[in-house]
Coordinates of C-alpha atoms and ligand atoms in Angstrom, one line a residue:
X1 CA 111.8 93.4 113.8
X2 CA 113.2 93.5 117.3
X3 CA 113.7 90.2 118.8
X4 CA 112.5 90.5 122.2
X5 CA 109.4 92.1 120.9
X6 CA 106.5 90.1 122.0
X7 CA 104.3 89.0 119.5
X8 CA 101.1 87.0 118.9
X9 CA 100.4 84.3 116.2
X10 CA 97.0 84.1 114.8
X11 CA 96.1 81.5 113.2
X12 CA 93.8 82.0 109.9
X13 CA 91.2 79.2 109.5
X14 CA 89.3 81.3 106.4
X15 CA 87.3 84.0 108.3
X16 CA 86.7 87.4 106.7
X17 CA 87.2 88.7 109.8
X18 CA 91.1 87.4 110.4
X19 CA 92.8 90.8 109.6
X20 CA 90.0 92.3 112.1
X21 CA 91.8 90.3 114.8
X22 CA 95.0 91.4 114.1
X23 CA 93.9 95.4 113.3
X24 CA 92.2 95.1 117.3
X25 CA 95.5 93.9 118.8
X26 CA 97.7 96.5 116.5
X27 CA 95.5 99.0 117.8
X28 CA 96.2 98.2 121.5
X29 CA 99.9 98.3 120.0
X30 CA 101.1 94.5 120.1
X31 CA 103.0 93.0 117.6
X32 CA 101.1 90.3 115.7
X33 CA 101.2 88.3 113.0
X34 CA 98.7 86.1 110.4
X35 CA 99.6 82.8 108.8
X36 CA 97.2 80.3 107.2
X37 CA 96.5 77.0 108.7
X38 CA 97.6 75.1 106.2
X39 CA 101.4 76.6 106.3
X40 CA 101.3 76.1 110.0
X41 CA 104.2 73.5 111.1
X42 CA 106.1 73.2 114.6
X43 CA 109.1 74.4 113.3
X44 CA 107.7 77.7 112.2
X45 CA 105.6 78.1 115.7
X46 CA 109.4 77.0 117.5
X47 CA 110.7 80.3 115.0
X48 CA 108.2 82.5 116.0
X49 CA 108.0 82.0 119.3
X50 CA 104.9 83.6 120.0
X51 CA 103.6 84.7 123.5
X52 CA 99.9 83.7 123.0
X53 CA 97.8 82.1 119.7
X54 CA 94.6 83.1 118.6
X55 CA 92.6 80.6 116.2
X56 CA 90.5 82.5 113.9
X57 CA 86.7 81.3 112.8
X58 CA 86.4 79.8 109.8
X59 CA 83.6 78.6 107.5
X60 CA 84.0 75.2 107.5
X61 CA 82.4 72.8 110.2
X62 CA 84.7 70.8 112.5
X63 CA 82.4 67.7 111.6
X64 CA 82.9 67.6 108.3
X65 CA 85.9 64.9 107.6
X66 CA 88.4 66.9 106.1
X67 CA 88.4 70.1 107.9
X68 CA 91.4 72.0 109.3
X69 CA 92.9 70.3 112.3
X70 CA 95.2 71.8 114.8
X71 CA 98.8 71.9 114.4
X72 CA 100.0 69.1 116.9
X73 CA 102.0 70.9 119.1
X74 CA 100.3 74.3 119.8
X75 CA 98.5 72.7 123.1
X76 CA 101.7 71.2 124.6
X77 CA 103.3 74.9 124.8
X78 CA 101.5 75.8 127.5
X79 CA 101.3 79.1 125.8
X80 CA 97.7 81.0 126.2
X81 CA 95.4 80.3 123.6
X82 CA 92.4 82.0 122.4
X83 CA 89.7 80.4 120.3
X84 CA 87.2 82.3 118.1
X85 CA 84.5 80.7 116.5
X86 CA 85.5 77.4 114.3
X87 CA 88.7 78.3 116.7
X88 CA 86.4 77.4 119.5
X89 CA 84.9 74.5 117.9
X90 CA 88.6 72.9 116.9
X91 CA 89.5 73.1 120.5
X92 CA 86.4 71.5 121.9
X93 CA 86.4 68.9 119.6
X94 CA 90.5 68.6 120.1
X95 CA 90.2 68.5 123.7
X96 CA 87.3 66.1 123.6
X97 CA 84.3 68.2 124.7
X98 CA 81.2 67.7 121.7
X99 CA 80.2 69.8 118.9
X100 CA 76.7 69.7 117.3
X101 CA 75.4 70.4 114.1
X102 CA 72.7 73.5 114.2
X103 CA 69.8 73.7 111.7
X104 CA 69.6 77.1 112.1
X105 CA 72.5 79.5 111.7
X106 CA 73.1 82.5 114.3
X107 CA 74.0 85.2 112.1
X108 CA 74.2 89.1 113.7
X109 CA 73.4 90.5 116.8
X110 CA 72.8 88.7 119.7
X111 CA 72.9 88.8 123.7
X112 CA 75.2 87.0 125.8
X113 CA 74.6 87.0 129.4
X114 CA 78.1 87.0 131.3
X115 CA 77.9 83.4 134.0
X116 CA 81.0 83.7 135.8
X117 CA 83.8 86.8 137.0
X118 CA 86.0 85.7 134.0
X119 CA 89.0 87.5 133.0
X120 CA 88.4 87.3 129.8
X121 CA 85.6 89.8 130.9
X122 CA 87.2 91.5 132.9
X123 CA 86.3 95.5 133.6
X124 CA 82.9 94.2 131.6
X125 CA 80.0 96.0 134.2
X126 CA 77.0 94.8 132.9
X127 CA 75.9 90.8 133.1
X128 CA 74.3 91.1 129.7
X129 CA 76.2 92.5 126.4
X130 CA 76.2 92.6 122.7
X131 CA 78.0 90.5 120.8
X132 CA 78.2 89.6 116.6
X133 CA 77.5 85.7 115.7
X134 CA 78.5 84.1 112.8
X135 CA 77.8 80.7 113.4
X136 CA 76.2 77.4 112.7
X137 CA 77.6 75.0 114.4
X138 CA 78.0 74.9 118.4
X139 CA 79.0 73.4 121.7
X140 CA 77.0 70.6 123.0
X141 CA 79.4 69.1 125.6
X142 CA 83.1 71.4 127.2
X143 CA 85.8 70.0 127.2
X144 CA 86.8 68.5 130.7
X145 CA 88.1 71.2 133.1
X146 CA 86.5 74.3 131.2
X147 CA 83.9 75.9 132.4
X148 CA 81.3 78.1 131.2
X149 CA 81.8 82.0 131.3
X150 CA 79.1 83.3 129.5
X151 CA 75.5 82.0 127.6
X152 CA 73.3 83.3 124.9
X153 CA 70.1 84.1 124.9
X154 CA 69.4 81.6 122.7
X155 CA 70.9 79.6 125.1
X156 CA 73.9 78.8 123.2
X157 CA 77.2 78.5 125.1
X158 CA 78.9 81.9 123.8
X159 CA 82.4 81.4 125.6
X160 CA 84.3 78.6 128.1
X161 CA 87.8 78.6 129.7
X162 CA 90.5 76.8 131.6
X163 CA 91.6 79.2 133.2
X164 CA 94.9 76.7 134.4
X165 CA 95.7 76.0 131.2
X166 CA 95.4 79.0 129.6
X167 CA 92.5 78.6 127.0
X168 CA 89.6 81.0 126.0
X169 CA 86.9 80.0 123.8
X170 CA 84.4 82.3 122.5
X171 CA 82.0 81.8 119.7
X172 CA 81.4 85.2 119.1
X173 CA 83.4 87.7 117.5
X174 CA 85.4 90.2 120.2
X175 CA 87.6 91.1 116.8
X176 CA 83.8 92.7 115.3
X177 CA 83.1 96.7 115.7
X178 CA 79.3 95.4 116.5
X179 CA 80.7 93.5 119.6
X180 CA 80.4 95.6 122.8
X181 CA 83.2 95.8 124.5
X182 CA 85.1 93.8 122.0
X183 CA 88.7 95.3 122.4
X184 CA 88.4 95.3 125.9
X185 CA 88.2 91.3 125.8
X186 CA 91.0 91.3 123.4
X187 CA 92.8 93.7 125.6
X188 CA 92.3 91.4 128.9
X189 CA 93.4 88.4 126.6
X190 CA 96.6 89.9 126.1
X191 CA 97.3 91.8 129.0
X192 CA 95.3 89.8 131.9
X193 CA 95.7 86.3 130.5
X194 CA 98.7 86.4 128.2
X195 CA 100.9 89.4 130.6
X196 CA 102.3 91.3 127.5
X197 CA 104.8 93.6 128.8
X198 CA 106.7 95.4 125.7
X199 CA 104.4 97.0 123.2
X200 CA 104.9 97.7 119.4
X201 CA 106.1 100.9 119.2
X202 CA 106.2 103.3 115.8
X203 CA 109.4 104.7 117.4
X204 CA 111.1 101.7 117.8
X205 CA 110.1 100.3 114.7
X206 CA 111.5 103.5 112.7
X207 CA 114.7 103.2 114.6
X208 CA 115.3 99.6 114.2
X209 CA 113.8 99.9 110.4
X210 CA 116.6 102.5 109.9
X211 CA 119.3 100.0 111.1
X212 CA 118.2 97.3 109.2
X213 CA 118.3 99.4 105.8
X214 CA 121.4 100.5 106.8
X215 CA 123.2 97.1 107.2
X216 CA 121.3 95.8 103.8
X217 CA 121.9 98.2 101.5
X218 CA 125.2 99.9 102.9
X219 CA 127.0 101.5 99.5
X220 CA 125.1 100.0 97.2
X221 CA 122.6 102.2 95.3
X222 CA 118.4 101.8 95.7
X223 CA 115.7 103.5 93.3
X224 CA 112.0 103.6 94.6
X225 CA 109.0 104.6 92.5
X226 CA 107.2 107.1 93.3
X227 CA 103.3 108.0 92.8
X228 CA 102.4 110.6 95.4
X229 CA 100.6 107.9 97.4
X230 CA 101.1 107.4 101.1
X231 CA 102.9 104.3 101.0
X232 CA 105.6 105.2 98.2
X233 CA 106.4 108.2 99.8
X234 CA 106.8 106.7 103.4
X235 CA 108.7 104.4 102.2
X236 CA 110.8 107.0 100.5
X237 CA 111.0 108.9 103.4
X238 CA 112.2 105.7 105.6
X239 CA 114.9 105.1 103.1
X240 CA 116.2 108.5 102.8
X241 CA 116.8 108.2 106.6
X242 CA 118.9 105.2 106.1
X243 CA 120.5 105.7 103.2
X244 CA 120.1 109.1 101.7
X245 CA 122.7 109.9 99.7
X246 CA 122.1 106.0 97.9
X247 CA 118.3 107.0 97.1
X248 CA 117.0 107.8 93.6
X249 CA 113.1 108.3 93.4
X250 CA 112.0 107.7 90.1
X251 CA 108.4 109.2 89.4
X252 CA 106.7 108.2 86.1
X253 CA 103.5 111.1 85.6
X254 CA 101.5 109.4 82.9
X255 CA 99.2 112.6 83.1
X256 CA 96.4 110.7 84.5
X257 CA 96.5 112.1 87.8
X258 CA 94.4 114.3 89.8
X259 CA 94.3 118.1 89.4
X260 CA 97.8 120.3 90.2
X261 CA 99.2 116.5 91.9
X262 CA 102.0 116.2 89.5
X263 CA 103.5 119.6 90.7
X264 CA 102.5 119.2 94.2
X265 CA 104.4 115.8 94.2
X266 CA 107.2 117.3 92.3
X267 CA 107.3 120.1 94.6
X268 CA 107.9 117.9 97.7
X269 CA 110.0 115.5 96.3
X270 CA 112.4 118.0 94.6
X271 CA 113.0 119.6 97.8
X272 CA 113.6 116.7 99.9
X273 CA 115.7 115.0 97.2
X274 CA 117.3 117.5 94.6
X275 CA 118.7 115.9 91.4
X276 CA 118.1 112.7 93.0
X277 CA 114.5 112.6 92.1
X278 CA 113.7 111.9 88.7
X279 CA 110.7 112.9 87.1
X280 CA 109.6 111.5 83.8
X281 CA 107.1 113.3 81.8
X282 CA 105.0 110.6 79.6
X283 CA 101.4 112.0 79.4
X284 CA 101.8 112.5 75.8
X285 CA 103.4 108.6 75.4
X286 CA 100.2 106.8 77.5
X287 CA 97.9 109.1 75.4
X288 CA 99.3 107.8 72.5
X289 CA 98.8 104.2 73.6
X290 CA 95.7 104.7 75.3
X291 CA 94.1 106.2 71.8
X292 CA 90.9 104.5 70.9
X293 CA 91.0 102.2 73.5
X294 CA 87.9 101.6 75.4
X295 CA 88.6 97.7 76.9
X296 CA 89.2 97.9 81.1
X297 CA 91.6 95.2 81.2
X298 CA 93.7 96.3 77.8
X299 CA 93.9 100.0 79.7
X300 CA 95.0 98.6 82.9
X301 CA 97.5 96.5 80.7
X302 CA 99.0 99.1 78.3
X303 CA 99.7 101.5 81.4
X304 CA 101.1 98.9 83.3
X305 CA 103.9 97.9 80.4
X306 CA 104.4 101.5 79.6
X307 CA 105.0 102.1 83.5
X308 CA 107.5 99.6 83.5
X309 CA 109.5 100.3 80.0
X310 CA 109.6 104.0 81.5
X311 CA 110.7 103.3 84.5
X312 CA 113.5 100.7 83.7
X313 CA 114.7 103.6 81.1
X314 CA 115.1 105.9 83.8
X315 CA 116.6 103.1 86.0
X316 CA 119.5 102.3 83.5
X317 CA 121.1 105.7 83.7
X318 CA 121.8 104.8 87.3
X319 CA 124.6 103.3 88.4
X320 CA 125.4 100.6 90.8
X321 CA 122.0 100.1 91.6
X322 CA 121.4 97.0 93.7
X323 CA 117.9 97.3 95.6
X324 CA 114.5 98.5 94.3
X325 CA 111.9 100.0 97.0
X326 CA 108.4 99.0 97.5
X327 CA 105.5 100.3 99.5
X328 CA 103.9 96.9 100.2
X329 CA 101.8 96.6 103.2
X330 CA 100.6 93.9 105.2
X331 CA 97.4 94.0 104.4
X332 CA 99.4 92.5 100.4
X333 CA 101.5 90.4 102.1
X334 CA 99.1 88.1 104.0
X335 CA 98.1 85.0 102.3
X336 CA 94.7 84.4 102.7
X337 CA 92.9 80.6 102.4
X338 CA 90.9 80.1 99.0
X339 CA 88.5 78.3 100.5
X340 CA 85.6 78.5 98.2
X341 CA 86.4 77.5 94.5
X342 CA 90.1 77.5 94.6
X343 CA 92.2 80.7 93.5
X344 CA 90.3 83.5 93.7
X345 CA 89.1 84.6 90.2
X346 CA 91.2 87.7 88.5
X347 CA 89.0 90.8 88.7
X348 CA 91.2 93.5 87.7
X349 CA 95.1 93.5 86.4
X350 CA 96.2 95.8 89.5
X351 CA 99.0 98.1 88.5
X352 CA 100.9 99.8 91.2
X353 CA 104.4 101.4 91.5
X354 CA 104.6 98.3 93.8
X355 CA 104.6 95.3 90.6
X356 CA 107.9 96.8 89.6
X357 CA 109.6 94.9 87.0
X358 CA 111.2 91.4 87.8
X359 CA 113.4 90.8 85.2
X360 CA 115.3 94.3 86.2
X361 CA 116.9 91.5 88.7
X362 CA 117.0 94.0 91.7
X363 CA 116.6 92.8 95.3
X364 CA 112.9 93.9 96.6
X365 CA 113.1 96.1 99.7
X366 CA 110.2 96.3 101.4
X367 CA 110.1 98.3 104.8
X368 CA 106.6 98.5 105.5
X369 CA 105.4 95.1 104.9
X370 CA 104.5 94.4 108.4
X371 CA 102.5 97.7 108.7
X372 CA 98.6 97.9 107.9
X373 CA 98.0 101.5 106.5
X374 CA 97.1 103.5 109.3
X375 CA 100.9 102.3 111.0
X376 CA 101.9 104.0 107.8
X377 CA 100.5 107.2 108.4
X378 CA 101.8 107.4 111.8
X379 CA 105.4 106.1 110.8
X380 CA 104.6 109.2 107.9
X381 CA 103.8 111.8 110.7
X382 CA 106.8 111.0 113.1
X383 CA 109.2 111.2 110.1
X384 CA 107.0 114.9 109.6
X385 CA 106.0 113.9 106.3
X386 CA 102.9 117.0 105.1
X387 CA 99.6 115.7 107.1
X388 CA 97.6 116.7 103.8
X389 CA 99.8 114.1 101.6
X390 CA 99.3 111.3 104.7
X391 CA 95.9 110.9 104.7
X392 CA 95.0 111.4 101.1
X393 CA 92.7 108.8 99.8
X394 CA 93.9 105.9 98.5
X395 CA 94.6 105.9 94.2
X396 CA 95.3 103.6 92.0
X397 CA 98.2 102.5 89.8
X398 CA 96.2 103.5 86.6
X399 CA 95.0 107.0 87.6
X400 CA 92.2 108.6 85.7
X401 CA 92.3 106.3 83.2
X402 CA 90.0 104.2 85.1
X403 CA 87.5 106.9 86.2
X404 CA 86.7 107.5 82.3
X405 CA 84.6 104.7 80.9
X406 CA 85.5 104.3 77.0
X407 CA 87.6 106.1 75.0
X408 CA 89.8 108.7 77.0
X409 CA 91.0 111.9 75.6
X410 CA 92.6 115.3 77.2
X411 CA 89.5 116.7 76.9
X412 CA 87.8 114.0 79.2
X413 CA 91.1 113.9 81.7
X414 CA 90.5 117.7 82.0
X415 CA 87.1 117.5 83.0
X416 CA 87.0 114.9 85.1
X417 CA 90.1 116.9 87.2
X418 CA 88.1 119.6 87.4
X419 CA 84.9 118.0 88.7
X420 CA 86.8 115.6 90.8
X421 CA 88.8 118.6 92.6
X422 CA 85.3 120.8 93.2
X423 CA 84.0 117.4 94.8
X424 CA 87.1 116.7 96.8
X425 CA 87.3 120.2 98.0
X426 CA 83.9 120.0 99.3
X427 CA 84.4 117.0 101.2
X428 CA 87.3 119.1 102.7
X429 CA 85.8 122.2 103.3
X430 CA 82.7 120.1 105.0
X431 CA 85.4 118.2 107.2
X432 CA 83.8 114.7 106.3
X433 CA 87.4 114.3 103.9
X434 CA 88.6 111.8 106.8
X435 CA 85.4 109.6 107.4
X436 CA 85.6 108.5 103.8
X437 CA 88.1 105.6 102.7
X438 CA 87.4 107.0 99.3
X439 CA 85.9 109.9 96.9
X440 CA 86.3 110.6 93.5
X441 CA 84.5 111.5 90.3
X442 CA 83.6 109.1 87.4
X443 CA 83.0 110.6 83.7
X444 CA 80.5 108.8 82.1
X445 CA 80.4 107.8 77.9
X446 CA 77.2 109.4 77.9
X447 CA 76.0 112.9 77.0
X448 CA 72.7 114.2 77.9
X449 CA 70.1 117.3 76.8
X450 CA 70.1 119.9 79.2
X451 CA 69.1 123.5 80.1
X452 CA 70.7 125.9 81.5
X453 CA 70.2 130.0 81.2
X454 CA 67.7 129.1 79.0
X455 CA 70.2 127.6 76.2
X456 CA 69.9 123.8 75.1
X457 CA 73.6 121.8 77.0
X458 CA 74.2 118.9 75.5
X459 CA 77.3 117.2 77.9
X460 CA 78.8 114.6 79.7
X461 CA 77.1 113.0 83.0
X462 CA 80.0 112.0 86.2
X463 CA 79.3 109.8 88.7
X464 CA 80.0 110.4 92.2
X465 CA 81.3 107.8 93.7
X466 CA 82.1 108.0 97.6
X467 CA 82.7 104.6 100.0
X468 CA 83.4 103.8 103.5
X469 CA 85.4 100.9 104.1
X470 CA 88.3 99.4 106.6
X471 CA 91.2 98.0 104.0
X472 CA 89.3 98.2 100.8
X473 CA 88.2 94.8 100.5
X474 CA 84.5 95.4 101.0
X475 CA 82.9 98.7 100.7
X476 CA 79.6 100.3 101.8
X477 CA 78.9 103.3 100.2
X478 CA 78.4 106.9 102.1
X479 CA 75.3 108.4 102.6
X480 CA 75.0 112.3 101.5
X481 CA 72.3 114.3 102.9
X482 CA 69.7 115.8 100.5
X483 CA 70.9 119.4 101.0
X484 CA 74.8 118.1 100.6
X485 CA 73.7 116.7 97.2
X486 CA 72.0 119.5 96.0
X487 CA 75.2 121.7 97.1
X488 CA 77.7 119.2 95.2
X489 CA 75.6 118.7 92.2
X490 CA 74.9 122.9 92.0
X491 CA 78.9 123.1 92.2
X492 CA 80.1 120.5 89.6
X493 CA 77.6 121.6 86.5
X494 CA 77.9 125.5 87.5
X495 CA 81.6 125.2 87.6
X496 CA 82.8 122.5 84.9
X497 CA 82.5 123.2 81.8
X498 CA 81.3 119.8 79.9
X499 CA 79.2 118.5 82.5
X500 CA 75.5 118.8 83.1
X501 CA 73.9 115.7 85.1
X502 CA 75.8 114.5 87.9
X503 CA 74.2 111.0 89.3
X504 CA 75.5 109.3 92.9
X505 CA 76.9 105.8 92.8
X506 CA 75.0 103.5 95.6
X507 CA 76.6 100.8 95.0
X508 CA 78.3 98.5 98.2
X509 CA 81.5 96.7 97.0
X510 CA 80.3 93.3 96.4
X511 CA 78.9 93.7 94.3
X512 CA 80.1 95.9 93.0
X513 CA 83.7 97.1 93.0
X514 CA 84.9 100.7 93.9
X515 CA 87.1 101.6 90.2
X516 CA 84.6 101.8 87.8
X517 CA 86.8 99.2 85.5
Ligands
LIG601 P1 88.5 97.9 93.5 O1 88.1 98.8 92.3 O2 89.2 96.7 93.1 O3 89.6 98.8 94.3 O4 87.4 97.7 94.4 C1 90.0 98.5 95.6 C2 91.1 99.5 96.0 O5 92.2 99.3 95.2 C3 92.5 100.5 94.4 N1 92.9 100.1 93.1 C4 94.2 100.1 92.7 N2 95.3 100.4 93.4 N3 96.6 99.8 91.5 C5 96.5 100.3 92.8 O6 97.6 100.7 93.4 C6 95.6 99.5 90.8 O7 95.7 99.0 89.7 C7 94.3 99.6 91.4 N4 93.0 99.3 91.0 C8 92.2 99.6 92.1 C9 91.2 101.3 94.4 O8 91.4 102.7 94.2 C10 90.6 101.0 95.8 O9 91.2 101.7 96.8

């Protein structure tokens, strides 16, 4: 990254709302980055050098005896600081103001009424706005030398300020979609409080991404996996503009993809990349091994192995290959605070071209690990990467395997590609593709009676399963109209053989998750 990029530090004190903060600042292009309290030391802050901190909230209570503490220096940098939350609460306590234990919890909308011509607010025209609590805990005595900008109208102090020393507190969340005017408070924190000049820029990051590849892997050979997903191929594509002629892409179809995707990847890919992209047939191997197997977890395991084995065959033939190339993001990258029950429990064994073998004893190259996804897409469409391939939905490591409850078979792959392609198609043709994260069919173990032309059906139910969501964390699912669902369900059992009942998934993620297994 370029050193005389300014960037911010955020500080993560457990709030489900930390990559929020640093999506909003991305989005007004500054560079920023997350770290958890707990790894937090003054050398580290000295490394960074960061041109303003943000504390996150948090769900502990600043009262309680072992709670996260600041790191010691962050107040003597004179650096601009801004507080949300359990952010606000540290620094009040910190700086000696008084914190006080609520017995009611202010959770959700609420109305702040704006005291005092504050920067922070700057641009803000009306006195009263909307902002999202998530509180319990608030300020019963500020700090010396703040003052209050802004109350609730539950008469709760909602944000205070030194404006000489540089530090904004609010206790609600600017970082929140709910929150009017929230990136214009994070905009005046940056560029009215903390002056940043030189903005993150997808150009400059491609250019100086190029160099740095360049300079790494010099003539030393690189393979990269490929799945047809927006991050492998990005990542493909940034190589090959460092170091083409040292790129093999390897791409493993274990025939559970979607319909015509194996050609459509091949198709690109070949062009781009000649005899240096290697495809690997193996839908007749992962049949084999998937036979009779109905068990999530043992699927998601055999496909991950046989991945591997296949892809460290094709490796082999390869000479001098030094570097393997992964499409993490930073979204995988960030370490986030267990705070409730320790590690968080294993729900699924993910599998993605990404958990690439470790024992192959290649050096991990990972260009896009300071990107969220949507960076992605636009590093994607300035390196003119197809727009239809950059904002594809989001699919897993495991393919199809994990849209087919039970046993799988061709027949059931084959079926489910067809039903899945009428239903993305439709999504397509009613342009509401790009307001979903995610859309895909599910075929169900179950057959059901039927009729249709007067004949007795007796076939397989699907599920359709379609969710909004911002990183694929949590989920909400998307609401159809009654005349769309008529339309899709008319399509899918007219059109697929094997299918007769098609039900809708309504299920939020929690609790429920958005793979079926
Ligand atoms: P879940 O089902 O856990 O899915 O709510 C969250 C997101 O992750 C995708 N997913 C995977 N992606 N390898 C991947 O690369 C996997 O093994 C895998 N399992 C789930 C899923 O499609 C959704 O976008």
């Amino acid at each position: 990254m370029d050193k005389k990029l300014e960037n911010i530090l955020i500080i993560d004190y457990g709030s489900q709302y930390t990559q929020l903060i640093a999506r909003r600042i991305r989005e007004l292009e500054v560079f920023c980055s997350i770290y958890p309290y707990n790894k937090i030391t003054n050398k580290l802050i000295t490394e960074l050098n960061p041109s303003a901190i943000i504390l996150s909230g948090g769900p502990k209570s600043v009262l309680d005896k072992n709670s996260p503490k600041l790191t010691s220096n962050i107040l003597n940098l004179q650096k601009p600081i801004l507080g949300i939350c359990y952010g606000m609460q540290l620094l009040t306590k910190t700086l000696s103001g008084k914190v006080k234990r609520s017995t009611k919890r202010e959770y959700g909308y609420t109305l702040i009424n704006i005291k005092k011509k504050s920067l922070i607010f700057k641009g803000i025209k009306k006195n009263k706005i909307k902002v999202w609590m998530s509180h319990g805990d608030n300020i019963k005595k500020i700090p010396n030398s703040f003052s209050i900008s802004s109350i609730s109208d539950n008469n709760i102090i909602s944000s205070i300020e030194s404006k000489k020393s540089k530090i904004y507190c609010l206790q609600f969340h600017p970082e929140v979609f709910h929150t009017d005017n929230g990136l214009k408070i994070i905009y005046n924190f940056l560029f009215n409080i903390s002056k940043i000049k030189n903005k993150f820029k997808i150009k400059n990051f491609i250019d100086d991404k190029i160099l740095e590849l360049k300079n790494k892997i010099k003539d030393k050979n690189i393979i990269c996996g490929i799945s047809g997903g927006v991050d492998s191929t990005v990542t493909a594509y940034l190589l090959s503009k460092a170091v083409n002629k040292n790129l093999f892409c390897i791409f493993v179809d274990h025939g559970l993809l979607r319909k015509n995707e194996s050609n459509q990847v091949e198709k690109i890919f070949r062009e781009k990349f000649g005899r240096k992209f290697i495809k690997i047939n193996a839908s007749n191997i992962f049949l084999k091994k998937l036979k009779n197997i109905s068990d999530p977890e043992q699927k998601r395991i055999i496909i991950g192995k046989t991945f591997i084995e296949l892809f460290e065959k094709a490796a082999k033939k390869i000479s001098n290959v030094h570097f393997l190339g992964q499409g993490t993001l930073y979204p995988d990258v960030i370490e986030s605070i267990p705070f409730f029950g320790g590690p968080t429990a294993k729900i699924k064994s993910h599998h993605n071209v990404g958990g690439l073998p470790k024992k192959m004893k290649l050096k991990v190259v990972e260009p896009l690990r300071e990107l969220f996804k949507d960076e992605v897409r636009n590093v994607g469409k300035k390196l003119n990467i197809d727009k239809h391939l950059l904002l594809r939905h989001p699919f897993p490591g495991p393919g199809l395997a994990i849209r087919i409850p039970g046993e799988i078979n061709k027949t059931k792959i084959k079926i489910l590609q067809e039903a899945d392609f009428i239903f993305v198609n439709y999504l397509k043709e009613k342009k509401i593709y790009n307001n979903i994260w995610q859309a895909f069919v599910v075929l169900l173990p179950i057959k059901s009676v039927g009729v249709m032309g007067d004949k007795r059906t007796y076939n397989y139910c699907c599920s359709i399963r379609a969710v909004t969501s911002v990183d694929g964390m949590t989920a909400d699912f998307y609401m159809f109209t009654k005349d769309q669902i008529q339309e899709l369900t008319g399509r899918i059992i007219n059109n697929v053989l094997g299918i007769n009942r098609v039900l809708f998934d309504f299920t939020s993620k929690p609790p429920g998750t958005i793979e079926w297994e």
